[in-house]
Short mmCIF file of C-alpha atoms and ligand atoms in Angstrom, two decimals:
data_model
loop_
_atom_site.label_atom_id
_atom_site.label_comp_id
_atom_site.label_asym_id
_atom_site.label_seq_id
_atom_site.Cartn_x
_atom_site.Cartn_y
_atom_site.Cartn_z
CA MET A 1 0.00 0.00 0.00
CA GLY A 2 1.12 3.55 -0.73
CA LEU A 3 0.71 6.80 1.17
CA LEU A 4 0.90 10.10 -0.64
CA ALA A 5 1.88 12.62 2.03
CA GLU A 6 1.22 16.14 0.78
CA LEU A 7 3.38 17.86 3.37
CA THR A 8 2.59 21.41 2.25
CA HIS A 9 0.89 23.28 -0.56
CA ARG A 10 3.56 25.98 -0.52
CA CYS A 11 5.61 25.91 -3.70
CA PRO A 12 8.09 28.24 -5.41
CA LEU A 13 6.59 27.31 -8.81
CA HIS A 14 3.26 28.35 -10.29
CA CYS A 15 2.48 25.58 -12.78
CA PRO A 16 -0.92 26.21 -14.39
CA TYR A 17 -1.28 22.42 -14.89
CA CYS A 18 -0.91 21.72 -11.17
CA SER A 19 -3.43 19.21 -9.88
CA ASN A 20 -3.43 20.77 -6.42
CA PRO A 21 -6.79 22.30 -5.43
CA VAL A 22 -7.48 25.91 -6.36
CA GLU A 23 -8.06 26.59 -2.66
CA LEU A 24 -4.60 25.79 -1.35
CA VAL A 25 -4.06 24.91 2.31
CA GLN A 26 -2.35 27.79 4.12
CA ARG A 27 0.84 27.35 6.14
CA ALA A 28 -0.94 27.96 9.46
CA ASP A 29 -3.21 24.98 8.81
CA GLU A 30 -0.43 22.50 8.04
CA LEU A 31 0.05 19.47 10.30
CA ASP A 32 3.04 19.75 12.64
CA THR A 33 5.98 17.35 12.76
CA VAL A 34 4.65 15.15 15.55
CA THR A 35 1.27 14.71 13.88
CA TRP A 36 2.86 13.71 10.57
CA GLN A 37 5.00 11.18 12.41
CA ARG A 38 1.92 9.73 14.06
CA VAL A 39 0.26 9.56 10.62
CA PHE A 40 3.25 7.56 9.34
CA ASP A 41 3.01 5.20 12.35
CA GLU A 42 -0.67 4.61 11.67
CA ALA A 43 -0.06 4.17 7.96
CA ARG A 44 2.61 1.55 8.64
CA GLU A 45 0.15 -0.28 10.92
CA LEU A 46 -2.33 -0.31 8.02
CA GLY A 47 0.28 -2.00 5.84
CA VAL A 48 1.71 1.01 3.99
CA LEU A 49 5.20 0.29 2.65
CA GLN A 50 5.59 3.21 0.22
CA VAL A 51 5.68 6.79 1.40
CA HIS A 52 5.67 9.48 -1.27
CA LEU A 53 6.69 12.81 0.23
CA SER A 54 5.05 15.38 -2.00
CA GLY A 55 3.11 18.63 -1.97
CA GLY A 56 3.36 21.48 -3.10
CA GLU A 57 7.06 21.45 -2.62
CA PRO A 58 8.12 19.07 0.19
CA LEU A 59 11.52 20.82 0.43
CA ALA A 60 9.61 23.86 1.72
CA ARG A 61 9.12 21.96 5.02
CA PRO A 62 12.16 22.53 7.26
CA ASP A 63 11.29 19.31 9.13
CA LEU A 64 11.47 17.19 5.95
CA PRO A 65 14.62 15.34 7.19
CA SER A 66 12.98 14.20 10.41
CA LEU A 67 9.75 13.25 8.63
CA LEU A 68 11.69 11.22 6.09
CA ALA A 69 13.82 9.58 8.77
CA HIS A 70 10.66 8.59 10.62
CA ALA A 71 9.05 6.97 7.57
CA SER A 72 12.27 5.23 6.64
CA GLY A 73 12.80 4.04 10.21
CA LEU A 74 9.42 2.31 10.04
CA GLY A 75 10.75 0.26 7.12
CA CYS A 76 8.96 2.23 4.43
CA TYR A 77 10.33 2.96 0.98
CA THR A 78 10.68 6.73 0.71
CA ASN A 79 10.17 8.71 -2.47
CA LEU A 80 10.75 12.46 -2.62
CA VAL A 81 8.46 14.06 -5.22
CA THR A 82 9.98 17.43 -5.96
CA SER A 83 10.38 20.33 -8.37
CA GLY A 84 14.06 20.25 -7.41
CA LEU A 85 14.04 23.91 -6.35
CA GLY A 86 15.63 24.18 -2.95
CA LEU A 87 17.68 21.02 -3.29
CA THR A 88 21.34 21.56 -2.35
CA ALA A 89 24.20 19.08 -1.99
CA PRO A 90 24.18 19.20 1.84
CA ARG A 91 20.38 18.87 2.05
CA LEU A 92 20.41 15.91 -0.29
CA ALA A 93 23.31 14.23 1.55
CA ASP A 94 21.35 14.62 4.78
CA LEU A 95 18.22 13.08 3.25
CA VAL A 96 20.25 10.17 1.87
CA ASP A 97 21.75 9.61 5.33
CA ARG A 98 18.25 9.43 6.74
CA GLY A 99 17.17 6.76 4.28
CA LEU A 100 15.92 8.45 1.10
CA ASP A 101 15.40 5.73 -1.54
CA HIS A 102 14.22 7.52 -4.66
CA VAL A 103 13.62 10.96 -6.17
CA GLN A 104 10.94 11.97 -8.63
CA LEU A 105 11.90 15.23 -10.28
CA SER A 106 9.42 17.20 -12.38
CA VAL A 107 10.33 19.17 -15.50
CA GLN A 108 8.09 21.57 -17.42
CA ASP A 109 9.73 21.45 -20.84
CA SER A 110 13.07 20.87 -22.59
CA ASP A 111 13.08 24.42 -23.90
CA ARG A 112 14.49 26.67 -21.17
CA LEU A 113 12.43 29.72 -21.99
CA ASN A 114 9.16 27.82 -22.31
CA ALA A 115 9.87 25.76 -19.18
CA ASN A 116 10.33 28.94 -17.18
CA LEU A 117 7.15 30.44 -18.64
CA ILE A 118 5.14 27.37 -17.63
CA ALA A 119 6.67 27.24 -14.14
CA GLY A 120 6.20 30.99 -13.69
CA VAL A 121 9.73 31.16 -12.31
CA LYS A 122 13.28 30.75 -13.67
CA GLY A 123 13.72 27.18 -12.53
CA PHE A 124 15.08 25.33 -15.56
CA ASP A 125 18.79 25.60 -14.76
CA ARG A 126 18.16 24.79 -11.11
CA LYS A 127 16.51 21.55 -12.17
CA LEU A 128 19.59 20.61 -14.19
CA THR A 129 21.65 21.23 -11.06
CA ALA A 130 19.23 19.21 -8.93
CA ALA A 131 19.40 16.29 -11.39
CA ALA A 132 23.22 16.35 -11.29
CA LEU A 133 23.17 16.29 -7.47
CA ILE A 134 20.79 13.32 -7.48
CA LYS A 135 23.04 11.42 -9.88
CA ASP A 136 26.16 12.28 -7.86
CA ALA A 137 24.43 10.81 -4.82
CA GLU A 138 23.80 7.65 -6.89
CA LEU A 139 20.09 7.80 -6.15
CA ALA A 140 17.41 6.29 -8.36
CA LEU A 141 15.77 9.04 -10.41
CA THR A 142 12.39 9.27 -12.11
CA VAL A 143 11.78 12.34 -14.24
CA ASN A 144 8.13 13.39 -14.55
CA ALA A 145 6.89 15.70 -17.27
CA VAL A 146 3.24 16.72 -17.43
CA LEU A 147 2.21 17.09 -21.08
CA HIS A 148 -0.21 19.61 -22.58
CA LYS A 149 -0.75 21.93 -25.52
CA ALA A 150 2.23 24.15 -24.67
CA ASN A 151 4.91 21.43 -24.52
CA LEU A 152 3.67 18.33 -26.38
CA ASP A 153 5.43 19.42 -29.57
CA HIS A 154 8.75 19.20 -27.69
CA ILE A 155 8.30 15.61 -26.57
CA GLY A 156 11.48 14.45 -28.32
CA GLY A 157 13.41 17.16 -26.50
CA ILE A 158 11.86 16.20 -23.17
CA ILE A 159 12.96 12.59 -23.67
CA ALA A 160 16.48 13.79 -24.53
CA LEU A 161 16.49 15.99 -21.42
CA ALA A 162 15.59 13.02 -19.21
CA GLU A 163 18.38 11.00 -20.83
CA GLN A 164 20.82 13.83 -20.26
CA MET A 165 19.71 13.93 -16.61
CA GLY A 166 20.48 10.22 -16.33
CA ALA A 167 16.94 9.21 -15.35
CA ASP A 168 16.20 5.54 -14.67
CA ARG A 169 12.54 6.17 -15.46
CA LEU A 170 10.62 8.82 -17.35
CA GLU A 171 6.94 9.47 -16.80
CA LEU A 172 5.34 11.35 -19.67
CA ALA A 173 1.95 12.09 -18.22
CA ASN A 174 -0.72 13.91 -20.14
CA THR A 175 -2.44 16.44 -17.89
CA GLN A 176 -5.24 15.21 -15.68
CA TYR A 177 -7.85 17.90 -15.24
CA TYR A 178 -8.12 18.56 -11.52
CA GLY A 179 -7.51 21.66 -9.44
CA TRP A 180 -5.54 24.31 -11.29
CA ALA A 181 -5.40 22.12 -14.40
CA LEU A 182 -9.21 22.08 -14.55
CA ARG A 183 -9.26 25.85 -14.28
CA ASN A 184 -6.71 26.03 -17.12
CA ARG A 185 -8.24 23.27 -19.20
CA ALA A 186 -8.81 25.32 -22.35
CA ALA A 187 -5.18 26.46 -22.29
CA LEU A 188 -3.89 22.91 -21.74
CA LEU A 189 -6.02 20.58 -23.88
CA PRO A 190 -3.87 19.37 -26.79
CA THR A 191 -5.13 18.94 -30.34
CA ARG A 192 -5.60 15.48 -31.80
CA SER A 193 -2.80 16.10 -34.26
CA GLN A 194 -0.39 17.01 -31.42
CA LEU A 195 -1.18 13.72 -29.70
CA ALA A 196 -0.93 11.77 -32.94
CA ALA A 197 2.50 13.26 -33.64
CA ALA A 198 3.78 12.59 -30.11
CA LEU A 199 2.90 8.90 -29.91
CA PRO A 200 5.37 7.51 -32.49
CA VAL A 201 8.16 9.61 -30.97
CA VAL A 202 7.42 8.04 -27.57
CA GLN A 203 7.21 4.54 -29.02
CA ALA A 204 10.50 4.88 -30.89
CA ALA A 205 12.22 6.11 -27.72
CA GLN A 206 10.72 3.26 -25.69
CA GLN A 207 12.32 0.82 -28.12
CA ARG A 208 15.63 2.62 -28.38
CA LEU A 209 16.02 2.99 -24.61
CA ALA A 210 14.67 -0.41 -23.52
CA GLY A 211 16.65 -1.72 -20.55
CA GLN A 212 18.23 1.68 -19.98
CA MET A 213 15.48 4.20 -19.26
CA GLU A 214 11.93 2.99 -18.77
CA ILE A 215 9.39 5.34 -20.37
CA VAL A 216 5.86 5.33 -19.01
CA TYR A 217 3.38 7.17 -21.20
CA VAL A 218 0.07 8.23 -19.64
CA VAL A 219 -2.48 8.92 -22.37
CA ALA A 220 -4.71 12.00 -22.60
CA ASP A 221 -7.92 10.52 -21.31
CA TYR A 222 -10.46 13.08 -22.65
CA HIS A 223 -9.35 11.98 -26.13
CA GLU A 224 -9.63 8.23 -25.41
CA ALA A 225 -12.60 5.88 -25.80
CA ASN A 226 -12.08 4.26 -22.38
CA PRO A 227 -11.56 6.15 -19.14
CA LYS A 228 -8.45 5.79 -17.01
CA PRO A 229 -8.92 3.35 -14.14
CA CYS A 230 -9.68 4.71 -10.68
CA MET A 231 -6.22 3.83 -9.28
CA TYR A 232 -6.28 0.11 -8.36
CA GLY A 233 -9.83 0.69 -7.25
CA TRP A 234 -11.18 3.21 -4.75
CA GLY A 235 -9.84 2.65 -1.22
CA SER A 236 -7.89 -0.39 -2.31
CA ARG A 237 -4.15 0.38 -2.26
CA GLN A 238 -3.67 4.14 -1.97
CA LEU A 239 -4.41 6.96 0.36
CA THR A 240 -3.56 10.65 0.38
CA VAL A 241 -3.13 12.92 3.37
CA SER A 242 -3.33 16.63 2.52
CA PRO A 243 -1.28 19.32 4.27
CA ASN A 244 -4.05 19.99 6.82
CA GLY A 245 -4.60 16.32 7.64
CA ASP A 246 -7.62 15.63 5.44
CA VAL A 247 -7.50 11.99 4.34
CA LEU A 248 -8.54 11.20 0.79
CA PRO A 249 -8.69 8.04 -1.34
CA CYS A 250 -6.85 9.95 -4.09
CA PRO A 251 -5.25 13.38 -4.38
CA ALA A 252 -8.15 14.78 -6.42
CA ALA A 253 -10.96 13.50 -4.20
CA SER A 254 -11.46 16.75 -2.29
CA VAL A 255 -13.52 17.89 -5.30
CA ILE A 256 -16.26 15.40 -4.39
CA THR A 257 -18.06 17.71 -2.01
CA SER A 258 -20.84 15.17 -1.49
CA LEU A 259 -18.45 13.04 0.62
CA PRO A 260 -17.80 13.89 4.27
CA VAL A 261 -14.31 15.17 5.10
CA GLN A 262 -12.11 12.85 7.19
CA ASN A 263 -9.18 14.29 9.14
CA VAL A 264 -6.31 12.72 11.10
CA GLN A 265 -6.91 15.22 13.89
CA ARG A 266 -10.29 13.63 14.60
CA SER A 267 -9.87 9.94 13.70
CA SER A 268 -7.15 7.37 13.26
CA LEU A 269 -6.13 6.33 9.77
CA SER A 270 -7.47 2.84 10.34
CA GLU A 271 -10.93 4.15 11.38
CA ILE A 272 -10.93 6.29 8.26
CA TRP A 273 -9.68 3.52 5.98
CA TYR A 274 -12.02 0.78 7.20
CA ASP A 275 -15.09 2.55 8.53
CA SER A 276 -15.54 5.97 6.95
CA PRO A 277 -18.36 6.56 4.47
CA THR A 278 -15.81 8.31 2.24
CA PHE A 279 -13.53 5.30 1.81
CA ASN A 280 -16.43 2.85 1.60
CA ALA A 281 -18.46 4.88 -0.91
CA TYR A 282 -16.95 3.44 -4.11
CA ARG A 283 -15.16 0.31 -2.95
CA GLY A 284 -15.80 -2.78 -5.04
CA THR A 285 -18.44 -2.60 -7.77
CA SER A 286 -21.83 -2.76 -6.04
CA TRP A 287 -22.25 1.06 -6.03
CA MET A 288 -22.14 1.17 -9.83
CA GLN A 289 -24.91 2.19 -12.18
CA GLU A 290 -25.48 1.10 -15.76
CA PRO A 291 -23.73 0.91 -18.17
CA CYS A 292 -20.83 0.03 -15.81
CA LEU A 293 -22.74 -2.52 -13.72
CA SER A 294 -23.04 -5.03 -16.56
CA CYS A 295 -19.83 -4.04 -18.40
CA PRO A 296 -16.95 -6.52 -18.77
CA ARG A 297 -14.46 -3.72 -18.12
CA LYS A 298 -15.78 -2.88 -14.67
CA GLU A 299 -12.96 -4.70 -12.86
CA ILE A 300 -10.40 -3.10 -15.21
CA ASP A 301 -11.25 0.60 -15.00
CA PHE A 302 -13.70 0.55 -12.05
CA GLY A 303 -16.05 2.79 -14.02
CA GLY A 304 -13.33 5.39 -14.50
CA CYS A 305 -12.53 8.33 -12.27
CA ARG A 306 -15.04 9.23 -9.53
CA CYS A 307 -13.66 12.75 -9.26
CA GLN A 308 -14.04 13.32 -12.99
CA ALA A 309 -17.58 11.88 -12.91
CA PHE A 310 -18.48 14.31 -10.12
CA GLN A 311 -16.81 17.29 -11.73
CA LEU A 312 -18.51 16.79 -15.07
CA THR A 313 -21.93 15.39 -14.07
CA GLY A 314 -22.40 16.29 -10.40
CA ASP A 315 -22.83 12.58 -9.53
CA ALA A 316 -19.70 10.82 -8.27
CA ALA A 317 -21.31 7.39 -8.85
CA ALA A 318 -21.93 8.08 -12.53
CA THR A 319 -19.96 6.42 -15.32
CA ASP A 320 -16.90 8.54 -16.10
CA PRO A 321 -18.12 10.68 -19.04
CA VAL A 322 -14.84 10.01 -20.85
CA CYS A 323 -16.25 6.53 -21.56
CA THR A 324 -17.97 6.41 -24.96
CA LEU A 325 -20.69 4.24 -23.34
CA SER A 326 -21.54 6.92 -20.78
CA PRO A 327 -24.89 8.69 -21.35
CA ASP A 328 -22.97 11.90 -20.53
CA HIS A 329 -20.17 11.32 -23.04
CA GLY A 330 -21.50 14.26 -25.07
CA LEU A 331 -20.15 16.55 -22.34
CA VAL A 332 -16.57 15.50 -23.10
CA GLN A 333 -17.13 15.78 -26.86
CA GLU A 334 -18.49 19.28 -26.33
CA ILE A 335 -15.48 20.28 -24.23
CA LEU A 336 -13.11 18.98 -26.89
CA GLY A 337 -15.13 20.71 -29.60
CA THR A 338 -15.38 24.12 -27.97
CA GLU A 339 -12.22 24.43 -25.85
CA ILE A 340 -9.61 23.37 -28.37
CA THR A 341 -8.97 26.51 -30.37
CA PRO A 342 -6.08 27.52 -32.65
CA SER A 343 -4.88 30.15 -30.22
CA ARG A 344 -4.04 29.32 -26.62
CA PRO A 345 -5.79 31.28 -23.84
CA ALA A 346 -3.53 32.80 -21.17
CA PHE A 347 -2.63 30.63 -18.17
CA ALA A 348 -4.07 31.31 -14.71
CA MET A 349 -0.90 30.68 -12.72
CA ARG A 350 -1.13 28.61 -9.53
CA ARG A 351 -0.80 30.77 -6.46
CA SER A 352 -2.29 31.24 -3.01
CA VAL A 353 -4.97 33.89 -2.64
CA MET B 1 18.40 -13.64 -22.00
CA THR B 2 19.73 -14.75 -18.65
CA SER B 3 22.29 -17.60 -18.64
CA LEU B 4 24.55 -19.20 -16.04
CA ASP B 5 27.22 -16.61 -16.91
CA SER B 6 24.95 -13.59 -16.47
CA VAL B 7 25.82 -11.33 -13.57
CA PRO B 8 22.68 -9.89 -11.99
CA ARG B 9 22.66 -6.81 -9.83
CA VAL B 10 19.86 -5.32 -7.72
CA ARG B 11 18.83 -2.08 -9.44
CA ARG B 12 19.42 1.33 -8.02
CA GLY B 13 16.46 2.41 -5.92
CA VAL B 14 15.35 -1.11 -5.01
CA ARG B 15 15.32 -1.93 -1.31
CA CYS B 16 15.13 -5.44 0.15
CA THR B 17 13.69 -5.74 3.61
CA TYR B 18 11.58 -7.89 5.89
CA ASP B 19 7.96 -6.90 6.46
CA LYS B 20 6.62 -8.06 9.79
CA THR B 21 3.00 -7.14 8.93
CA ARG B 22 3.09 -9.65 6.08
CA ASP B 23 5.69 -11.91 7.72
CA SER B 24 7.64 -12.01 4.48
CA ASP B 25 10.79 -10.81 2.78
CA VAL B 26 9.89 -8.06 0.35
CA VAL B 27 11.53 -5.90 -2.28
CA LEU B 28 10.40 -2.32 -2.44
CA PHE B 29 10.60 0.07 -5.37
CA PRO B 30 8.73 3.28 -6.18
CA GLU B 31 5.92 1.57 -8.08
CA GLY B 32 5.28 -1.31 -5.76
CA VAL B 33 6.14 -4.21 -3.55
CA LEU B 34 7.10 -7.78 -4.37
CA LEU B 35 6.72 -10.50 -1.75
CA LEU B 36 9.59 -13.00 -1.86
CA ASN B 37 9.60 -16.60 -0.75
CA GLU B 38 12.69 -17.89 1.03
CA THR B 39 14.51 -19.02 -2.12
CA ALA B 40 13.74 -15.81 -4.01
CA ALA B 41 14.96 -13.75 -1.07
CA ALA B 42 18.20 -15.74 -1.00
CA VAL B 43 18.69 -15.09 -4.73
CA VAL B 44 17.99 -11.35 -4.48
CA LEU B 45 20.45 -11.12 -1.59
CA ARG B 46 23.17 -12.51 -3.87
CA CYS B 47 22.48 -10.28 -6.89
CA ASP B 48 25.50 -8.15 -6.00
CA GLY B 49 26.89 -7.36 -9.44
CA ALA B 50 29.81 -9.75 -8.85
CA SER B 51 28.34 -13.25 -8.56
CA SER B 52 27.13 -14.97 -11.70
CA VAL B 53 23.87 -16.91 -11.87
CA GLY B 54 26.03 -20.06 -11.77
CA ASP B 55 27.71 -18.91 -8.55
CA ILE B 56 24.34 -18.13 -7.02
CA ALA B 57 22.93 -21.52 -8.02
CA LEU B 58 25.91 -23.23 -6.43
CA ALA B 59 25.59 -21.27 -3.20
CA LEU B 60 21.87 -21.99 -3.03
CA ALA B 61 22.31 -25.71 -3.63
CA ASP B 62 24.16 -25.84 -0.31
CA GLU B 63 21.37 -24.07 1.52
CA PHE B 64 18.18 -25.31 -0.09
CA ASP B 65 17.38 -28.82 -1.23
CA GLY B 66 16.36 -29.28 -4.83
CA VAL B 67 17.10 -25.82 -6.20
CA GLN B 68 18.29 -26.33 -9.79
CA PRO B 69 20.31 -23.83 -11.86
CA ASP B 70 17.34 -23.54 -14.23
CA ASP B 71 15.15 -22.43 -11.32
CA VAL B 72 17.60 -19.64 -10.58
CA ILE B 73 17.71 -18.56 -14.24
CA GLU B 74 13.92 -18.45 -14.34
CA LEU B 75 13.75 -16.48 -11.11
CA VAL B 76 16.33 -13.95 -12.29
CA ASP B 77 14.37 -13.56 -15.54
CA ARG B 78 11.26 -12.75 -13.56
CA LEU B 79 13.14 -10.27 -11.38
CA VAL B 80 14.48 -8.59 -14.54
CA ALA B 81 10.95 -8.34 -15.93
CA ARG B 82 9.82 -6.63 -12.71
CA ARG B 83 12.83 -4.30 -12.89
CA VAL B 84 14.15 -5.51 -9.54
CA VAL B 85 17.51 -6.59 -10.97
CA ASP B 86 19.38 -6.01 -14.21
CA VAL B 87 21.98 -8.27 -15.80
CA ASP B 88 25.22 -7.25 -17.50
C1 LIG C 401 1.54 18.10 -7.52
S1 LIG C 401 3.25 17.68 -7.74
C2 LIG C 401 3.97 18.03 -6.16
C3 LIG C 401 5.48 17.77 -6.11
C4 LIG C 401 6.41 18.77 -6.77
N1 LIG C 401 6.00 20.12 -6.56
C5 LIG C 401 6.53 18.48 -8.25
O1 LIG C 401 5.96 19.21 -9.05
O2 LIG C 401 7.22 17.53 -8.57
C6 LIG C 401 3.25 15.91 -7.80
C7 LIG C 401 3.46 15.28 -9.17
O3 LIG C 401 2.28 15.41 -9.93
C8 LIG C 401 2.57 15.86 -11.23
N2 LIG C 401 1.40 16.63 -11.66
C9 LIG C 401 1.06 17.88 -11.28
N3 LIG C 401 -0.10 18.27 -11.85
C10 LIG C 401 -0.50 17.22 -12.62
C11 LIG C 401 -1.65 17.02 -13.48
N4 LIG C 401 -2.59 17.97 -13.64
N5 LIG C 401 -1.76 15.84 -14.12
C12 LIG C 401 -0.81 14.86 -13.95
N6 LIG C 401 0.28 15.00 -13.16
C13 LIG C 401 0.42 16.17 -12.50
C14 LIG C 401 3.85 16.67 -11.05
O4 LIG C 401 4.60 16.78 -12.24
C15 LIG C 401 4.58 15.89 -10.00
O5 LIG C 401 5.34 14.84 -10.57
S1 LIG C 402 3.14 20.80 -10.06
FE1 LIG C 402 4.27 22.75 -10.12
S2 LIG C 402 3.02 24.23 -8.92
FE2 LIG C 402 2.23 22.14 -8.50
S3 LIG C 402 3.26 21.57 -6.66
FE3 LIG C 402 4.54 20.78 -8.34
S4 LIG C 402 6.02 22.38 -8.85
FE4 LIG C 402 4.44 23.27 -7.52
S1 LIG C 403 -19.14 1.38 -19.08
FE1 LIG C 403 -18.12 1.72 -17.14
S2 LIG C 403 -16.92 -0.14 -16.76
FE2 LIG C 403 -17.51 -0.16 -18.95
S3 LIG C 403 -15.78 0.79 -20.03
FE3 LIG C 403 -17.24 2.45 -19.58
S4 LIG C 403 -16.57 3.29 -17.60
FE4 LIG C 403 -15.55 1.28 -17.84
#
């Protein structure tokens, strides 16, 4: 089982594709060190073996070393999910000493100027430095690039950048439309021809780099006939704790306002995991409606994304409208038809209000 | 393809440990967990980038009854497929 620990929503970058909620948790509402450590204890008791330290920017938490040491001391595999800004040689050496196993570094583009425009800050060169530090420390490195209209045409360059950084893995993930990305959807949605041009480039690189750098390509699901699966199933192998201690089945699930909010300040993780209405709402398949209920794919995609179903139809138990069998599929077609325009609207940059 | 001369090595970023909740040896990597039986754990432990599959098979024959070199080759193949080890 995996825990995504969103330690903070503070971040030096302003990515318009960020999946964090538009209403970011403020610093004053963040869990303190001791509470996070208790959360890790409870997660370990539940069977969690993977701890992803993410955010926002996890390096913005001064207590990151002691949080990481705690998770690692419990026997968990620790993954730092970072923009790389704020990573220095001494900080990294300290984290390695305390048991850091893996780093996932995000990049915005291979083109310096465009990368800095997307990030809303001059971060490109600092990411190159961060990657070099990670390699010097002989850590395993995954590079993550979120793809959209403004960088898909550079996919070959992004692959080359990951190679240059010495990545063991590269995740090329088309944008998922939650939080800031949903707000910026019209500026992010790629054209069909962009996607069609990118795919063979990815496939050729996957072949060329087999055994050397694994490339995981996450398709653009609005453009697909089948929805992306809801993780490994709702409340099955993953949980997310947000900076203020809210516990969610997935990082996007705060959008489902019809579900009660669970928080580590009020209940233990195991009460929340086993007994809460939120985690039980969409477990298994009995909550499903048609066409999912009698569909052979229901154990494969679990009816698609609950958050997307709620966002687009107002009913979190509906079939994900991305599915061509969904009675609401017209909504997605309409979005693709009206929002994809030759010019690109300006980005609303991610920031706290 | 893995042979008796292949030299497997546990990949960077893969951690082998014992999980008391599951009462099993496990290998951990960013995307998941693999539970190991006793033989598999003994093999992973010896994927040090120096010992060949043949060496490992020999060492294991002392420890476990009935472990054949072909079993070790097959196991290493599966570990390669799961990106737990790579072979030179
Ligand atoms: C929200 S970020 C937080 C960690 C850190 N600030 C970073 O960007 O790496 C976590 C991961 O999600 C990815 N990500 C962000 N927004 C996304 C979106 N809309 N769709 C898919 N992945 C996204 C990021 O690239 C990063 O790898
Ligand atoms: S995706 Fe960008 S804005 Fe969002 S948390 Fe990561 S670096 Fe910050
Ligand atoms: S009908 Fe439901 S289960 Fe079947 S493919 Fe569509 S979303 Fe998946």
